[in-house]
Structures are given as C-alpha cells and as structure tokens.
mmCIF file of N, CA, C and O in Angstrom:
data_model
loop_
_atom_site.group_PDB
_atom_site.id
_atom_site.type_symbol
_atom_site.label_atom_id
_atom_site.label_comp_id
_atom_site.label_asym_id
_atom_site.label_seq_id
_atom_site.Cartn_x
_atom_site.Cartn_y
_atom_site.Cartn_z
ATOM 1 N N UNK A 1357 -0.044 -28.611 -13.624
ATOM 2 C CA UNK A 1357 -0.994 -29.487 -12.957
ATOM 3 C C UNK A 1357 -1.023 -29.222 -11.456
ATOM 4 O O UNK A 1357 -2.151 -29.214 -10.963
ATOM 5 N N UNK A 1358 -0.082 -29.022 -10.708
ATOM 6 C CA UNK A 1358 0.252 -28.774 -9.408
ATOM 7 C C UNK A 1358 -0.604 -27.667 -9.169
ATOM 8 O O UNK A 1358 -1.654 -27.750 -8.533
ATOM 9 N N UNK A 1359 0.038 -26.188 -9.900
ATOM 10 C CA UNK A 1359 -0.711 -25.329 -9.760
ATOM 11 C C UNK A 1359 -1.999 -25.571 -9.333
ATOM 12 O O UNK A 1359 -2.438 -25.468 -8.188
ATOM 13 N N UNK A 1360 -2.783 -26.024 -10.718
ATOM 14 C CA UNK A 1360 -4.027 -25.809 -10.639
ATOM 15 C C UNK A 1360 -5.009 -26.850 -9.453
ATOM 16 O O UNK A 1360 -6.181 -26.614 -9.160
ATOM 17 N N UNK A 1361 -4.331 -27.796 -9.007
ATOM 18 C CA UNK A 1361 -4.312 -28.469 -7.862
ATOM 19 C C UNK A 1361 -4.575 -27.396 -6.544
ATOM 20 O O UNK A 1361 -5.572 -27.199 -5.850
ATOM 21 N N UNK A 1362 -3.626 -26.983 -6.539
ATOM 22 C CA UNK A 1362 -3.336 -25.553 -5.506
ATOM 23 C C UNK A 1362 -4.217 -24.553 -5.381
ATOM 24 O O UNK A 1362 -4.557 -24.078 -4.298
ATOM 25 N N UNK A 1363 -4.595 -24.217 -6.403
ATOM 26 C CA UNK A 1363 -5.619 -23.117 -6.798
ATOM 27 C C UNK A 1363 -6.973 -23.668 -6.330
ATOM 28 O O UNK A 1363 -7.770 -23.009 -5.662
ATOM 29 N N UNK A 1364 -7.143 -24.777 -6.687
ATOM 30 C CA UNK A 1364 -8.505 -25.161 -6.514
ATOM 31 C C UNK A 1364 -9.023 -25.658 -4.391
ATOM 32 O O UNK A 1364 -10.062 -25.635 -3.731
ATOM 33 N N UNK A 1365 -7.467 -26.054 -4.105
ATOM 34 C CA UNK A 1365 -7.597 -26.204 -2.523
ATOM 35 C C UNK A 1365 -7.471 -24.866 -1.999
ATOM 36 O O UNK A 1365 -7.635 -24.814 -0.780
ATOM 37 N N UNK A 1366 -7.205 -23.676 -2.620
ATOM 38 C CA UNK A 1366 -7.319 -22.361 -1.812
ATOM 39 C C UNK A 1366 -8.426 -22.018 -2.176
ATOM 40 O O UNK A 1366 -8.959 -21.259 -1.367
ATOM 41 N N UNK A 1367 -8.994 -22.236 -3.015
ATOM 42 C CA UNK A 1367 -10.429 -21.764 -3.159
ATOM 43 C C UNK A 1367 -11.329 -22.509 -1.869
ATOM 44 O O UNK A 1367 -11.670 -21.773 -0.943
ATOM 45 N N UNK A 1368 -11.670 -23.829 -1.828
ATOM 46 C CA UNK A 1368 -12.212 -24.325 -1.197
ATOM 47 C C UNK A 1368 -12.123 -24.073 0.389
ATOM 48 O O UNK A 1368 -13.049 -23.699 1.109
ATOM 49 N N UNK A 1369 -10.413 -24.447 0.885
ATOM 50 C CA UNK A 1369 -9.842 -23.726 2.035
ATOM 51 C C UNK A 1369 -8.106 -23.591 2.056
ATOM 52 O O UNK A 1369 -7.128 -24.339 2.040
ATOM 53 N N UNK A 1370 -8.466 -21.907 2.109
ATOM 54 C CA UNK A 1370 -7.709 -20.948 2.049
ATOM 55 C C UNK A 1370 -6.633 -21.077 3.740
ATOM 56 O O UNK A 1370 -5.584 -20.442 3.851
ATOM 57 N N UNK A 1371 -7.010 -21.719 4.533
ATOM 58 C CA UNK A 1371 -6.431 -21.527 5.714
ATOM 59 C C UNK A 1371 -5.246 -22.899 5.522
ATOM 60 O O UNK A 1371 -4.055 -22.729 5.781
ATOM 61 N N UNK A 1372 -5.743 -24.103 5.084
ATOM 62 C CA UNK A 1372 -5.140 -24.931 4.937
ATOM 63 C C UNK A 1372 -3.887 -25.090 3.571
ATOM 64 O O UNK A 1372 -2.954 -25.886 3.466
ATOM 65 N N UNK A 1373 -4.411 -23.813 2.517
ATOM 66 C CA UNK A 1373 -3.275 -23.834 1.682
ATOM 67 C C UNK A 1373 -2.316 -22.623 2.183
ATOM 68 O O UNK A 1373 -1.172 -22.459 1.759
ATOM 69 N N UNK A 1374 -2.889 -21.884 3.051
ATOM 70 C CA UNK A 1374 -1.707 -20.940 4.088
ATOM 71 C C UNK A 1374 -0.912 -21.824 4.570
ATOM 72 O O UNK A 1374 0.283 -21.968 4.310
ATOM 73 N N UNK A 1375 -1.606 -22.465 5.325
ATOM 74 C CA UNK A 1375 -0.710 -23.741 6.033
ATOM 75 C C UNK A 1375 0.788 -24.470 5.133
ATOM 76 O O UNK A 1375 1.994 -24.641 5.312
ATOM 77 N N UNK A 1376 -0.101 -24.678 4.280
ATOM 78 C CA UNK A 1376 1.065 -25.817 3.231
ATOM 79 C C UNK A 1376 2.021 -24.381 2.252
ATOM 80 O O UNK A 1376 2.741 -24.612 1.280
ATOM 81 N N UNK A 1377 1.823 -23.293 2.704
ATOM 82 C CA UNK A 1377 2.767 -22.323 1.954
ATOM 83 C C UNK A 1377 3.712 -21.922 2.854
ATOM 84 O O UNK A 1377 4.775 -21.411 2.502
ATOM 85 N N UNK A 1378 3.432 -22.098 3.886
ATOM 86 C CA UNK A 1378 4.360 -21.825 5.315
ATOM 87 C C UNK A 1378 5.075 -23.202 5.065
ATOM 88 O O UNK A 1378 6.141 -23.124 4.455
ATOM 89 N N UNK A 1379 4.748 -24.160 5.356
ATOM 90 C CA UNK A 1379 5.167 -25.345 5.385
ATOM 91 C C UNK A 1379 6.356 -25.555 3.987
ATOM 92 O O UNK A 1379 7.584 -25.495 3.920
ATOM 93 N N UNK A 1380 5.728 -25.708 3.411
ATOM 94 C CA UNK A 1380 7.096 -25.754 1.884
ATOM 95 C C UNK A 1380 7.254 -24.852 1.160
ATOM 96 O O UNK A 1380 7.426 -25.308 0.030
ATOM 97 N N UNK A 1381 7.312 -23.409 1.167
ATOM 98 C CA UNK A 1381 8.130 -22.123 0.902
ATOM 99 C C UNK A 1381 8.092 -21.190 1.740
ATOM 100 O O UNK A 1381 7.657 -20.047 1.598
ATOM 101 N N UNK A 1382 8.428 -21.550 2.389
ATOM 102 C CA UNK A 1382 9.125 -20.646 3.721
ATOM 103 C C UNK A 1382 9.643 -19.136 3.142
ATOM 104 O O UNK A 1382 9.407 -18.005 3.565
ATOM 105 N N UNK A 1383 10.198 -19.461 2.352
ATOM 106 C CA UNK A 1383 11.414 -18.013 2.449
ATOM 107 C C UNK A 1383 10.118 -16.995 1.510
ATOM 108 O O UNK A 1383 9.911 -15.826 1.835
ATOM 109 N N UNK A 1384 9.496 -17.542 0.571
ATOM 110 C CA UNK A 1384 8.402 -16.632 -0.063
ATOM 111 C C UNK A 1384 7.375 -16.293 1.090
ATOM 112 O O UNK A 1384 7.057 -15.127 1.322
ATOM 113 N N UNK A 1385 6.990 -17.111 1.632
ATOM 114 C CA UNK A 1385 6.129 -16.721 2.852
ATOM 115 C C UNK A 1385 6.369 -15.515 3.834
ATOM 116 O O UNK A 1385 5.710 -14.560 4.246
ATOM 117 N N UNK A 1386 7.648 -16.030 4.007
ATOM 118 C CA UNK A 1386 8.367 -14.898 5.025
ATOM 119 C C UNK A 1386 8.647 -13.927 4.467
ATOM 120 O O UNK A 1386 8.568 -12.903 5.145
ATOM 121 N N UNK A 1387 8.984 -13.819 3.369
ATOM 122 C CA UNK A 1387 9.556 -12.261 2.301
ATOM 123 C C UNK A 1387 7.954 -11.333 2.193
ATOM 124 O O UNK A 1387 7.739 -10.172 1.845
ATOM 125 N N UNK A 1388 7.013 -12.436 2.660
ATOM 126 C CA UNK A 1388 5.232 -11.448 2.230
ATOM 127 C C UNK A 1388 5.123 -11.161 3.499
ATOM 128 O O UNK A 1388 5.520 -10.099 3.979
ATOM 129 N N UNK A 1389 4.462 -12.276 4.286
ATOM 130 C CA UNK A 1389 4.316 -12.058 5.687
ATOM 131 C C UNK A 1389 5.562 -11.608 6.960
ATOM 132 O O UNK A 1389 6.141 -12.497 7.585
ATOM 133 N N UNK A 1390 5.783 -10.446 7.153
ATOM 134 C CA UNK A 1390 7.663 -10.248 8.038
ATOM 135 C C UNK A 1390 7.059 -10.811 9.260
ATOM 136 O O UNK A 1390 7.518 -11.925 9.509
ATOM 137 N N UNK A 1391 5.949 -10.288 10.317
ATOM 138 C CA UNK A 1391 5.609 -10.768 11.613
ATOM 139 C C UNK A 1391 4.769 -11.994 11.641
ATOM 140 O O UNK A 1391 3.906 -12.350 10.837
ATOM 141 N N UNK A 1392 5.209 -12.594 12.771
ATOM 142 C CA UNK A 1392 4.229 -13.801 13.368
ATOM 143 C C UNK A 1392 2.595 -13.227 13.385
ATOM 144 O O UNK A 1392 1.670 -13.817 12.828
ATOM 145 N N UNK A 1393 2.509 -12.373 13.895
ATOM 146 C CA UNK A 1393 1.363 -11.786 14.207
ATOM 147 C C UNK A 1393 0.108 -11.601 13.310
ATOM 148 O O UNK A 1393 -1.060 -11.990 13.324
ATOM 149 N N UNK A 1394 1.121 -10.600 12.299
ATOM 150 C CA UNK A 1394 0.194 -9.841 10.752
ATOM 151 C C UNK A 1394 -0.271 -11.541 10.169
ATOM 152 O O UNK A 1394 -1.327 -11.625 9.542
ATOM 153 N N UNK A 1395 0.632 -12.945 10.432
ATOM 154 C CA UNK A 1395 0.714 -14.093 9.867
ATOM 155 C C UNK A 1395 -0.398 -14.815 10.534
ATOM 156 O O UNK A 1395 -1.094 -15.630 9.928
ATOM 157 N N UNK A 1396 -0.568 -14.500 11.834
ATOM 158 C CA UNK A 1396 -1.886 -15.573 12.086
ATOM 159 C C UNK A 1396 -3.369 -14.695 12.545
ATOM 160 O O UNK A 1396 -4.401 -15.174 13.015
ATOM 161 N N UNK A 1397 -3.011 -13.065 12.181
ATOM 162 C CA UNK A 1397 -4.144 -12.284 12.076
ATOM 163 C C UNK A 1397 -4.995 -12.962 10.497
ATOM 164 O O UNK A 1397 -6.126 -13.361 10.220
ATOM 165 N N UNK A 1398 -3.598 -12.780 9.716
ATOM 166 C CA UNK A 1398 -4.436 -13.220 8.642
ATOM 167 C C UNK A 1398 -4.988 -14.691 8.426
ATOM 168 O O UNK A 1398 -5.907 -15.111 7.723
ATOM 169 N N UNK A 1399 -4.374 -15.129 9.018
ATOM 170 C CA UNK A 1399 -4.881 -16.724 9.293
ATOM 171 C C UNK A 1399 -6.277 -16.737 9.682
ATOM 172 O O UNK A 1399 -7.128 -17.160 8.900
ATOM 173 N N UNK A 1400 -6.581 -16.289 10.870
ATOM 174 C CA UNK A 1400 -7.816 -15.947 11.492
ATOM 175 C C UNK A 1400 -8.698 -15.785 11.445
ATOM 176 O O UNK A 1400 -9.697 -16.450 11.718
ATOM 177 N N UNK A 1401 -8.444 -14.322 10.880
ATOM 178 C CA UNK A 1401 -9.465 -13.607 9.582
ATOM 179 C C UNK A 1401 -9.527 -12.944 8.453
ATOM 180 O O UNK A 1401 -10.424 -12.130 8.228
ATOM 181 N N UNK A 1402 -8.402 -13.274 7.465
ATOM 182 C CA UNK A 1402 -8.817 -13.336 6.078
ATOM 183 C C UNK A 1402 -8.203 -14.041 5.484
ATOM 184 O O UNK A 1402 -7.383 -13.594 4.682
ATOM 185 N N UNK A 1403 -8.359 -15.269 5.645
ATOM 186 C CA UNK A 1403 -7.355 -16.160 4.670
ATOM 187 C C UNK A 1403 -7.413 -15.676 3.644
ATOM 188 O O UNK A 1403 -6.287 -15.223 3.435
ATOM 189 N N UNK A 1404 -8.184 -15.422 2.632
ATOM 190 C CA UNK A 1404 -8.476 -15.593 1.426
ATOM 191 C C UNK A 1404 -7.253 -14.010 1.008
ATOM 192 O O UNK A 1404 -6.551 -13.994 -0.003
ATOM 193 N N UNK A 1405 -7.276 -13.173 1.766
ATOM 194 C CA UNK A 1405 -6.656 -11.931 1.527
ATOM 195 C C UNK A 1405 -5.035 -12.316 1.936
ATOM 196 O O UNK A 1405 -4.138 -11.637 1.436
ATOM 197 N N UNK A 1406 -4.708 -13.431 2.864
ATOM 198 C CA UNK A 1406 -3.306 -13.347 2.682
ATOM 199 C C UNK A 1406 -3.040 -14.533 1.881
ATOM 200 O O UNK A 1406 -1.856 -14.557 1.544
ATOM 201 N N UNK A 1407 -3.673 -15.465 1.479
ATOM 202 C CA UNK A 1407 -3.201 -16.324 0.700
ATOM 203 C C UNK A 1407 -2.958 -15.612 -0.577
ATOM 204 O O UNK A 1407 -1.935 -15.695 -1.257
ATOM 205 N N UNK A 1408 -4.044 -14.881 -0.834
ATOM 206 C CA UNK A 1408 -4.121 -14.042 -1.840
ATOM 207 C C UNK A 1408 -2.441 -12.903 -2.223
ATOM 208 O O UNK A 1408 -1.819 -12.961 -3.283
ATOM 209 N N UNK A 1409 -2.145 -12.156 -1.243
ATOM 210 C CA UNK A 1409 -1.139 -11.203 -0.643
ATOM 211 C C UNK A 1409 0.695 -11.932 -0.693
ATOM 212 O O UNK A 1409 1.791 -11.454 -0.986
ATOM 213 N N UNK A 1410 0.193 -13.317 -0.223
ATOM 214 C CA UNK A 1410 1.802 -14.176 -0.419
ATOM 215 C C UNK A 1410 1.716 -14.622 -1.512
ATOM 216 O O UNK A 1410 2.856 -14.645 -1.977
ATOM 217 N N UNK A 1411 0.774 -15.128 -2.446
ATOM 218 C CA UNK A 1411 0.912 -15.341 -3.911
ATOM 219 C C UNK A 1411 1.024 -14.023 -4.764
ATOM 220 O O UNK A 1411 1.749 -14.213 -5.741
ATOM 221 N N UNK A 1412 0.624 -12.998 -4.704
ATOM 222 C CA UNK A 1412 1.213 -11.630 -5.601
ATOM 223 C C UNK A 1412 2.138 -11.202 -4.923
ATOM 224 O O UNK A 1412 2.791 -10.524 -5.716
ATOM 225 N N UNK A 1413 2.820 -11.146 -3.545
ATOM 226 C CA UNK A 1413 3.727 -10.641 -3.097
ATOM 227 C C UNK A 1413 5.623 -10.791 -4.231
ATOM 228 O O UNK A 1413 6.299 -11.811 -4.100
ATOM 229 N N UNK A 1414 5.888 -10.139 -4.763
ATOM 230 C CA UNK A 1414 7.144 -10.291 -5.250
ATOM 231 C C UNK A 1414 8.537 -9.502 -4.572
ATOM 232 O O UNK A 1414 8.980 -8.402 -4.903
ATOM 233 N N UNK A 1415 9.008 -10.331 -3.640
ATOM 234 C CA UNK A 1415 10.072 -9.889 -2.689
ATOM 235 C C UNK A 1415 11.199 -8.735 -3.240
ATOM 236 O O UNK A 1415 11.901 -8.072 -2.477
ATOM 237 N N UNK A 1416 11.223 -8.636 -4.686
ATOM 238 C CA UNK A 1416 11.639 -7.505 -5.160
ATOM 239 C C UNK A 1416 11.218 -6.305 -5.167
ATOM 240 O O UNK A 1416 11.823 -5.377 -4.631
ATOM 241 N N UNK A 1417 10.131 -6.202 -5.781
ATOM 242 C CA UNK A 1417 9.113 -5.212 -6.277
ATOM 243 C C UNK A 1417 7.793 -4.966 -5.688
ATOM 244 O O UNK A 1417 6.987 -4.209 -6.228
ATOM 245 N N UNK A 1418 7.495 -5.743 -4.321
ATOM 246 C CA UNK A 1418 6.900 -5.038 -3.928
ATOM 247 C C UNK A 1418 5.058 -6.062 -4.709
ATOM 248 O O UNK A 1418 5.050 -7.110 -5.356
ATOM 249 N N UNK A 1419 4.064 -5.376 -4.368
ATOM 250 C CA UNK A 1419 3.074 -5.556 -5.075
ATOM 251 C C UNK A 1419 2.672 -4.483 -6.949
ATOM 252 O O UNK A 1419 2.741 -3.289 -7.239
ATOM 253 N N UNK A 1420 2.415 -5.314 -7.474
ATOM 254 C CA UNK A 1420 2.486 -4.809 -9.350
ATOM 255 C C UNK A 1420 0.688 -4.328 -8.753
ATOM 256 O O UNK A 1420 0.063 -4.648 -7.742
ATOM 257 N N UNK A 1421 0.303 -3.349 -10.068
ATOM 258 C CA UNK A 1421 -0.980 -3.159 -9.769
ATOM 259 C C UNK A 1421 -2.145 -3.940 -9.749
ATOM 260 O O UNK A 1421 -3.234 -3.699 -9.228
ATOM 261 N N UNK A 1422 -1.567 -5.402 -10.714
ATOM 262 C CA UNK A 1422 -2.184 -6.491 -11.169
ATOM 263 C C UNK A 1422 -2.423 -7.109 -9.658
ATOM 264 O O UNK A 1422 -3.574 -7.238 -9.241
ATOM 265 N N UNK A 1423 -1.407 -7.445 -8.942
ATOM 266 C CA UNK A 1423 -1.487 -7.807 -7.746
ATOM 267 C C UNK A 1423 -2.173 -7.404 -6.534
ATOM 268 O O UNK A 1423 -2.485 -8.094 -5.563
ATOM 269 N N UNK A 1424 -2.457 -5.472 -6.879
ATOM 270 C CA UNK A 1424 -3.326 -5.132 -5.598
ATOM 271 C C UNK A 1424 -4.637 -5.470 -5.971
ATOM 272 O O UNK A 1424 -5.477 -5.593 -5.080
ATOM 273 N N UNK A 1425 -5.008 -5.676 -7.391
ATOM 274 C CA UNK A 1425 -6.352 -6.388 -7.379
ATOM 275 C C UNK A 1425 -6.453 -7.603 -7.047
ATOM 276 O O UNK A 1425 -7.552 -7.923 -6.595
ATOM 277 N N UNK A 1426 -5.330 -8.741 -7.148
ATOM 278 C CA UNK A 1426 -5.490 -9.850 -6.882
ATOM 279 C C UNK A 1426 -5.727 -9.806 -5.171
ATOM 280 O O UNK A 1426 -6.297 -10.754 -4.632
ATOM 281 N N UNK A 1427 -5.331 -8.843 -4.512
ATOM 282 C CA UNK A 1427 -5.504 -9.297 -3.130
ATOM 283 C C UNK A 1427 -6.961 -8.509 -2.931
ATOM 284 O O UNK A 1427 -7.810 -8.889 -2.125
ATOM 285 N N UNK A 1428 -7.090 -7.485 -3.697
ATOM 286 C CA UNK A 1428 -8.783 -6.841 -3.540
ATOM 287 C C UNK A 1428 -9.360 -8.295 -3.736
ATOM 288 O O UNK A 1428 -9.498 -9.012 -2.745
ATOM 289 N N UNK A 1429 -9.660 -8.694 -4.840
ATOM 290 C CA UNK A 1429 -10.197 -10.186 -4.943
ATOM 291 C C UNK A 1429 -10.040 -10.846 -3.571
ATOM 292 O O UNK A 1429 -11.108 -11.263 -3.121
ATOM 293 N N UNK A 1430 -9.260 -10.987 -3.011
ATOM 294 C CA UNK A 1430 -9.183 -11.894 -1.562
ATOM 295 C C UNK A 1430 -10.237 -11.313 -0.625
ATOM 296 O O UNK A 1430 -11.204 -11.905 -0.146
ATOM 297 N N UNK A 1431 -9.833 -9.909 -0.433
ATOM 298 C CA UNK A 1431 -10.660 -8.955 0.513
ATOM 299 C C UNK A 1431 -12.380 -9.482 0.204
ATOM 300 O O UNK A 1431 -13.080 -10.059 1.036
ATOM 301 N N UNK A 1432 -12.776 -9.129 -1.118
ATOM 302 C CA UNK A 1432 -14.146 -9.691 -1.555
ATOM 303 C C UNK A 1432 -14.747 -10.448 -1.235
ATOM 304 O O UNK A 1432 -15.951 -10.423 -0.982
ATOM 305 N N UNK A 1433 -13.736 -11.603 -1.164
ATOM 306 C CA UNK A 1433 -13.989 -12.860 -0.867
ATOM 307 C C UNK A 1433 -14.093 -13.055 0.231
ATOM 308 O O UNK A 1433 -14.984 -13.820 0.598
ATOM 309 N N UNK A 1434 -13.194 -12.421 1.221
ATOM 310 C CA UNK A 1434 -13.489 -12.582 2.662
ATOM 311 C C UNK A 1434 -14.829 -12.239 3.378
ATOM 312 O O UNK A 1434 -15.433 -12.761 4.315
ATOM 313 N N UNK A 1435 -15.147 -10.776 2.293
ATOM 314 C CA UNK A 1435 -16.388 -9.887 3.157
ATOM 315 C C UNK A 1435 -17.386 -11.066 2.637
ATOM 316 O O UNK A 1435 -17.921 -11.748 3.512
ATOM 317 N N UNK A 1436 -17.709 -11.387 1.098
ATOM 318 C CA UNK A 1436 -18.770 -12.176 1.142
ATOM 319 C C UNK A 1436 -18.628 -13.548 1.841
ATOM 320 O O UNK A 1436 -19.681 -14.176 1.731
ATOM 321 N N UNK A 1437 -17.572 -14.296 2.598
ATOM 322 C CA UNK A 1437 -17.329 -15.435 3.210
ATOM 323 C C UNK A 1437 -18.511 -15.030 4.511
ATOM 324 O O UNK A 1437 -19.607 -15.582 4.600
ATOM 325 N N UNK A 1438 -18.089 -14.131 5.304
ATOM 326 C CA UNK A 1438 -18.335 -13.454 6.466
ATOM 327 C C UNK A 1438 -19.743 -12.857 6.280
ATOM 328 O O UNK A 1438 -20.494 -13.028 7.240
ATOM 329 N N UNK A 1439 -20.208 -12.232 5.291
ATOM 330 C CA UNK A 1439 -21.041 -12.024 5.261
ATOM 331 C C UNK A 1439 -22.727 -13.194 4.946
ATOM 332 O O UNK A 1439 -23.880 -12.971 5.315
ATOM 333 N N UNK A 1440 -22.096 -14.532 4.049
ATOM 334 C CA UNK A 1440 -22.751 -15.197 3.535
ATOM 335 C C UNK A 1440 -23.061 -16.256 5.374
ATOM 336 O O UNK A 1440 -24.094 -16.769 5.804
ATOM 337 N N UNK A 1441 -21.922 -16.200 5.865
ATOM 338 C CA UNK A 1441 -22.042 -17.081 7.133
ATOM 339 C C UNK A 1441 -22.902 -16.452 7.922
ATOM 340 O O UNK A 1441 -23.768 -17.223 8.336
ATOM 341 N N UNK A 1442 -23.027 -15.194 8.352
ATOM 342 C CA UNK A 1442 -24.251 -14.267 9.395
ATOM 343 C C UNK A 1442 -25.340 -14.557 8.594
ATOM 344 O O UNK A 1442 -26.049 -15.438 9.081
ATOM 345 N N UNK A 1443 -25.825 -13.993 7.232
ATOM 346 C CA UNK A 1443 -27.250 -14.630 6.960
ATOM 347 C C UNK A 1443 -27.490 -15.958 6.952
ATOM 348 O O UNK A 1443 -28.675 -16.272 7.055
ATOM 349 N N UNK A 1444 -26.782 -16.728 6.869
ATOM 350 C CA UNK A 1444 -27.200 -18.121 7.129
ATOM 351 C C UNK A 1444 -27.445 -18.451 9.168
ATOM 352 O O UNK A 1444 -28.452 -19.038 9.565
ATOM 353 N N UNK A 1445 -26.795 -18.154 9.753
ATOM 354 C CA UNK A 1445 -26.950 -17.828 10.770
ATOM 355 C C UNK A 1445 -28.392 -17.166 11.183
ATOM 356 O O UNK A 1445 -29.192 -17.662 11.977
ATOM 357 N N UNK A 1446 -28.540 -15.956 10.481
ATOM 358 C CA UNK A 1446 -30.000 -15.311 11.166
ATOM 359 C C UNK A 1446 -31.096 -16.373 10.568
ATOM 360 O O UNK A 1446 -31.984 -16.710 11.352
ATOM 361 N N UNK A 1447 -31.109 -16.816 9.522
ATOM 362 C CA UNK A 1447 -32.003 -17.884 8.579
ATOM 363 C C UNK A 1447 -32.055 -19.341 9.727
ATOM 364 O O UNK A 1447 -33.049 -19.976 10.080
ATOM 365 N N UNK A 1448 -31.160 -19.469 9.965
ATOM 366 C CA UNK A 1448 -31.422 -20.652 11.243
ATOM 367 C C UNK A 1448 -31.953 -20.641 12.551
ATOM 368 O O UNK A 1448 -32.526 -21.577 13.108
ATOM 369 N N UNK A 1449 -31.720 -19.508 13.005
ATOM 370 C CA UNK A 1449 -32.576 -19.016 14.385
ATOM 371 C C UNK A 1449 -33.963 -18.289 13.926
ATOM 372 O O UNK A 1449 -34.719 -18.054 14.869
ATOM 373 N N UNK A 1450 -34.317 -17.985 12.937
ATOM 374 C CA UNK A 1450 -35.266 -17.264 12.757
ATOM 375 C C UNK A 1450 -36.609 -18.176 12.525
ATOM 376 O O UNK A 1450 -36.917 -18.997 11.661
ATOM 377 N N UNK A 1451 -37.145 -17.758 13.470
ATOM 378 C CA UNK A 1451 -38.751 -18.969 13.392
ATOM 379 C C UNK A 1451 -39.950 -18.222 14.155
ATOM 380 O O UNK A 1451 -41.053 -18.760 14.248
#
C-alpha cells in the first residue's frame, strides 16, 4: 500500500518524492547519488531520471539491465516534461 502511495506521488511530483527519499533512506540515497552536486543537478533538472536512478540503483550490483530502462523511462519523461512545458508556453504568447 505504501508503495503504491509512493509511486503515485513520484509520478505527479518527482522532486518532492526525491525530497522524502533523502529524508527517510538516507543510506540508499547516498549509495545512488555519491555527490551533493550530481544530487541537486538532478533535483533541478531531471527529477524524474534520478528518482528513477535511486529506485533501480542496487548498492551491490550496480544498475541490472531492467534498471537502465527504468531510468531511460525517467529520461523520457523528463524530455516530454520539458518539452510539453515550451509548447504550452509558445501556445500562450502566440496571438
């Protein structure tokens, strides 16, 4: 139930369930993300790709192949986020 709780607030926003993964699993967070930096680049601009990246990240092994699609999926998501926001943008100034 939690899960799918979770799942459904990263869909909606991805920056704020970064937030709450930093916040109460720290040590998984930190085992994906090593720098401050790479951590609030992705914050910035691609949530969807590191929320994506600390949930397949497995501090053993590295990313499984299953997982580099799960973060392709993020990437996707980011370009059409970014992309869906500029045409709405030109659609509002345009008269």
């Amino acid at each position: 139930m939690c899960g799918c709780i979770f799942a459904l607030l990263a869909a909606f926003t991805p920056r704020l369930a970064m937030f709450l993964m930093w916040i109460f699993d720290v040590s998984n967070y930190q085992a994906a993300i090593s720098s401050f930096w790479i951590g609030l680049l992705g914050f910035i601009f691609l949530p969807y790709t590191a929320v994506f990246y600390v949930l397949a990240h497995n501090p053993e092994m590295g990313l499984s192949p299953l997982g580099i699609a799960f973060v392709g999926l993020g990437v996707l998501l980011d370009i059409s986020s970014l992309a869906g926001g500029g045409a709405s943008g030109r659609r509002r100034y345009r008269r």
